[in-house]
DNA sequence: TTCTATTGCGCAATCT
DNA sequence: TAGATTGCGCAATAGA
């Protein structure tokens, strides 16, 4: 695990030329052949920082190297894959949102229904209680209900 | 909104050149300098003829052009902005998922509660009904025909 | 250390 | 014409 933590040391080469291998490319004509290879050129340092050439530490970049191309290609593939996944994930997440929204609505509807049911039942209960009370002591005469009245009431 | 499918893939041709960082590095010096560029040739002289010196005028890509650099810089900025937004959006969507999940749990809990309440009330109701039926309390005076036949209903 | 996976970045082609 | 998006490759660097 000892990776050399290189927080900031961007390669500032500044110059890079890349050439892709000529696959079966049917390039009938190659325009000006600007395909120099990496190689720092005797370009003058603008403003001053001269990069001492010679050999950089680990020229991972030997653009000509077959190895290099192979690594690049592999990475490009990996990148594509990764991005594809990322995109897919985003879509899935979006879909999840939609599903959850639906679910949500469903639940709210159910709650409404249950609430209604509950309310009806409660009313029924109260009504019943009243009936009982009335039955026991019909308010026919309209006075002195006292005898035995079980306070109907529930809750 | 649909992006047009692009059947042809311009690059992959094989040659890319990238180059200099040249001009004073703007704001934050660019970390990774080199880039590749699938340079298509500007134009091909129909009659053949090699494109050689004579600079092709049209090419917007006069890398050295000040104009060019300016355009590039602007675009790079736009790209950054766009990507930032994209990322933000993704995060927002993810958060939405979390919120919705919570909301759903809340709703489910409520449903559970209401269901329970309803069930209790129903039981109470039934019990009551049974009580009524069982000890129908005949009013002392009246003849009680078929006393109990108050079938407890269900529902 | 070597491989793959991610991520930030610039370029260019498109889209708006 | 300019900004917004998008596909793509490079390089640095997390992760295994």
PDB file of C-alpha atoms in Angstrom, chain A residues 38-117:
ATOM      1  CA  UNK A  38       6.847  12.962 -27.224  1.00  0.00           C
ATOM      2  CA  UNK A  39      10.251  14.089 -26.910  1.00  0.00           C
ATOM      3  CA  UNK A  40      10.624  17.379 -25.478  1.00  0.00           C
ATOM      4  CA  UNK A  41      11.826  19.709 -27.932  1.00  0.00           C
ATOM      5  CA  UNK A  42      14.178  22.374 -27.570  1.00  0.00           C
ATOM      6  CA  UNK A  43      11.416  24.675 -27.086  1.00  0.00           C
ATOM      7  CA  UNK A  44      12.293  27.569 -25.106  1.00  0.00           C
ATOM      8  CA  UNK A  45      10.762  27.916 -21.814  1.00  0.00           C
ATOM      9  CA  UNK A  46       8.320  30.645 -21.846  1.00  0.00           C
ATOM     10  CA  UNK A  47       8.864  32.839 -19.021  1.00  0.00           C
ATOM     11  CA  UNK A  48      11.272  30.770 -17.453  1.00  0.00           C
ATOM     12  CA  UNK A  49      10.828  27.483 -15.917  1.00  0.00           C
ATOM     13  CA  UNK A  50      13.110  25.332 -17.657  1.00  0.00           C
ATOM     14  CA  UNK A  51      12.497  21.790 -17.382  1.00  0.00           C
ATOM     15  CA  UNK A  52      15.573  19.995 -17.224  1.00  0.00           C
ATOM     16  CA  UNK A  53      15.218  17.327 -19.611  1.00  0.00           C
ATOM     17  CA  UNK A  54      17.278  14.371 -19.430  1.00  0.00           C
ATOM     18  CA  UNK A  55      15.035  11.782 -18.187  1.00  0.00           C
ATOM     19  CA  UNK A  56      12.091  12.164 -16.074  1.00  0.00           C
ATOM     20  CA  UNK A  57      11.588   9.797 -13.407  1.00  0.00           C
ATOM     21  CA  UNK A  58       9.288   7.398 -14.775  1.00  0.00           C
ATOM     22  CA  UNK A  59       8.356   8.174 -18.219  1.00  0.00           C
ATOM     23  CA  UNK A  60       5.360   6.199 -18.130  1.00  0.00           C
ATOM     24  CA  UNK A  61       4.713   7.859 -21.261  1.00  0.00           C
ATOM     25  CA  UNK A  62       6.501   6.395 -24.045  1.00  0.00           C
ATOM     26  CA  UNK A  63       3.830   7.043 -26.422  1.00  0.00           C
ATOM     27  CA  UNK A  64       5.449   4.858 -28.883  1.00  0.00           C
ATOM     28  CA  UNK A  65       5.615   2.008 -26.641  1.00  0.00           C
ATOM     29  CA  UNK A  66       3.344  -0.740 -27.499  1.00  0.00           C
ATOM     30  CA  UNK A  67       2.911  -1.255 -23.864  1.00  0.00           C
ATOM     31  CA  UNK A  68       1.717   2.212 -23.455  1.00  0.00           C
ATOM     32  CA  UNK A  69      -0.869   1.915 -26.128  1.00  0.00           C
ATOM     33  CA  UNK A  70      -2.065  -1.216 -24.603  1.00  0.00           C
ATOM     34  CA  UNK A  71      -2.410   0.306 -21.228  1.00  0.00           C
ATOM     35  CA  UNK A  72      -4.189   3.271 -22.663  1.00  0.00           C
ATOM     36  CA  UNK A  73      -6.589   1.178 -24.527  1.00  0.00           C
ATOM     37  CA  UNK A  74      -7.380  -0.846 -21.505  1.00  0.00           C
ATOM     38  CA  UNK A  75      -7.969   2.222 -19.488  1.00  0.00           C
ATOM     39  CA  UNK A  76     -10.156   3.743 -22.117  1.00  0.00           C
ATOM     40  CA  UNK A  77     -12.216   0.657 -21.964  1.00  0.00           C
ATOM     41  CA  UNK A  78     -12.443   0.794 -18.231  1.00  0.00           C
ATOM     42  CA  UNK A  79     -13.417   4.401 -18.396  1.00  0.00           C
ATOM     43  CA  UNK A  80     -16.170   3.690 -20.784  1.00  0.00           C
ATOM     44  CA  UNK A  81     -17.430   0.932 -18.606  1.00  0.00           C
ATOM     45  CA  UNK A  82     -17.317   3.035 -15.545  1.00  0.00           C
ATOM     46  CA  UNK A  83     -19.165   5.858 -17.170  1.00  0.00           C
ATOM     47  CA  UNK A  84     -21.765   3.558 -18.475  1.00  0.00           C
ATOM     48  CA  UNK A  85     -22.353   2.250 -15.021  1.00  0.00           C
ATOM     49  CA  UNK A  86     -22.509   5.667 -13.609  1.00  0.00           C
ATOM     50  CA  UNK A  87     -25.105   6.660 -16.102  1.00  0.00           C
ATOM     51  CA  UNK A  88     -27.091   3.560 -15.483  1.00  0.00           C
ATOM     52  CA  UNK A  89     -27.006   4.168 -11.802  1.00  0.00           C
ATOM     53  CA  UNK A  90     -28.312   7.649 -12.274  1.00  0.00           C
ATOM     54  CA  UNK A  91     -31.164   6.347 -14.311  1.00  0.00           C
ATOM     55  CA  UNK A  92     -31.944   3.724 -11.755  1.00  0.00           C
ATOM     56  CA  UNK A  93     -32.010   6.295  -9.049  1.00  0.00           C
ATOM     57  CA  UNK A  94     -34.379   8.393 -11.036  1.00  0.00           C
ATOM     58  CA  UNK A  95     -36.604   5.443 -11.532  1.00  0.00           C
ATOM     59  CA  UNK A  96     -36.482   4.670  -7.870  1.00  0.00           C
ATOM     60  CA  UNK A  97     -37.799   8.127  -7.247  1.00  0.00           C
ATOM     61  CA  UNK A  98     -40.704   7.474  -9.490  1.00  0.00           C
ATOM     62  CA  UNK A  99     -41.479   4.191  -7.857  1.00  0.00           C
ATOM     63  CA  UNK A 100     -41.313   5.663  -4.433  1.00  0.00           C
ATOM     64  CA  UNK A 101     -43.585   8.451  -5.475  1.00  0.00           C
ATOM     65  CA  UNK A 102     -46.134   5.979  -6.672  1.00  0.00           C
ATOM     66  CA  UNK A 103     -45.857   3.939  -3.549  1.00  0.00           C
ATOM     67  CA  UNK A 104     -46.299   7.079  -1.640  1.00  0.00           C
ATOM     68  CA  UNK A 105     -49.510   7.924  -3.346  1.00  0.00           C
ATOM     69  CA  UNK A 106     -50.780   4.446  -2.794  1.00  0.00           C
ATOM     70  CA  UNK A 107     -50.098   4.697   0.883  1.00  0.00           C
ATOM     71  CA  UNK A 108     -51.728   8.043   1.201  1.00  0.00           C
ATOM     72  CA  UNK A 109     -54.816   6.699  -0.455  1.00  0.00           C
ATOM     73  CA  UNK A 110     -54.902   3.840   1.934  1.00  0.00           C
ATOM     74  CA  UNK A 111     -54.609   6.161   4.845  1.00  0.00           C
ATOM     75  CA  UNK A 112     -57.468   8.185   3.594  1.00  0.00           C
ATOM     76  CA  UNK A 113     -59.546   5.090   3.273  1.00  0.00           C
ATOM     77  CA  UNK A 114     -58.755   3.813   6.701  1.00  0.00           C
ATOM     78  CA  UNK A 115     -59.443   7.145   8.217  1.00  0.00           C
ATOM     79  CA  UNK A 116     -62.791   7.244   6.616  1.00  0.00           C
ATOM     80  CA  UNK A 117     -63.617   3.789   7.785  1.00  0.00           C
TER      81      UNK A 117
END
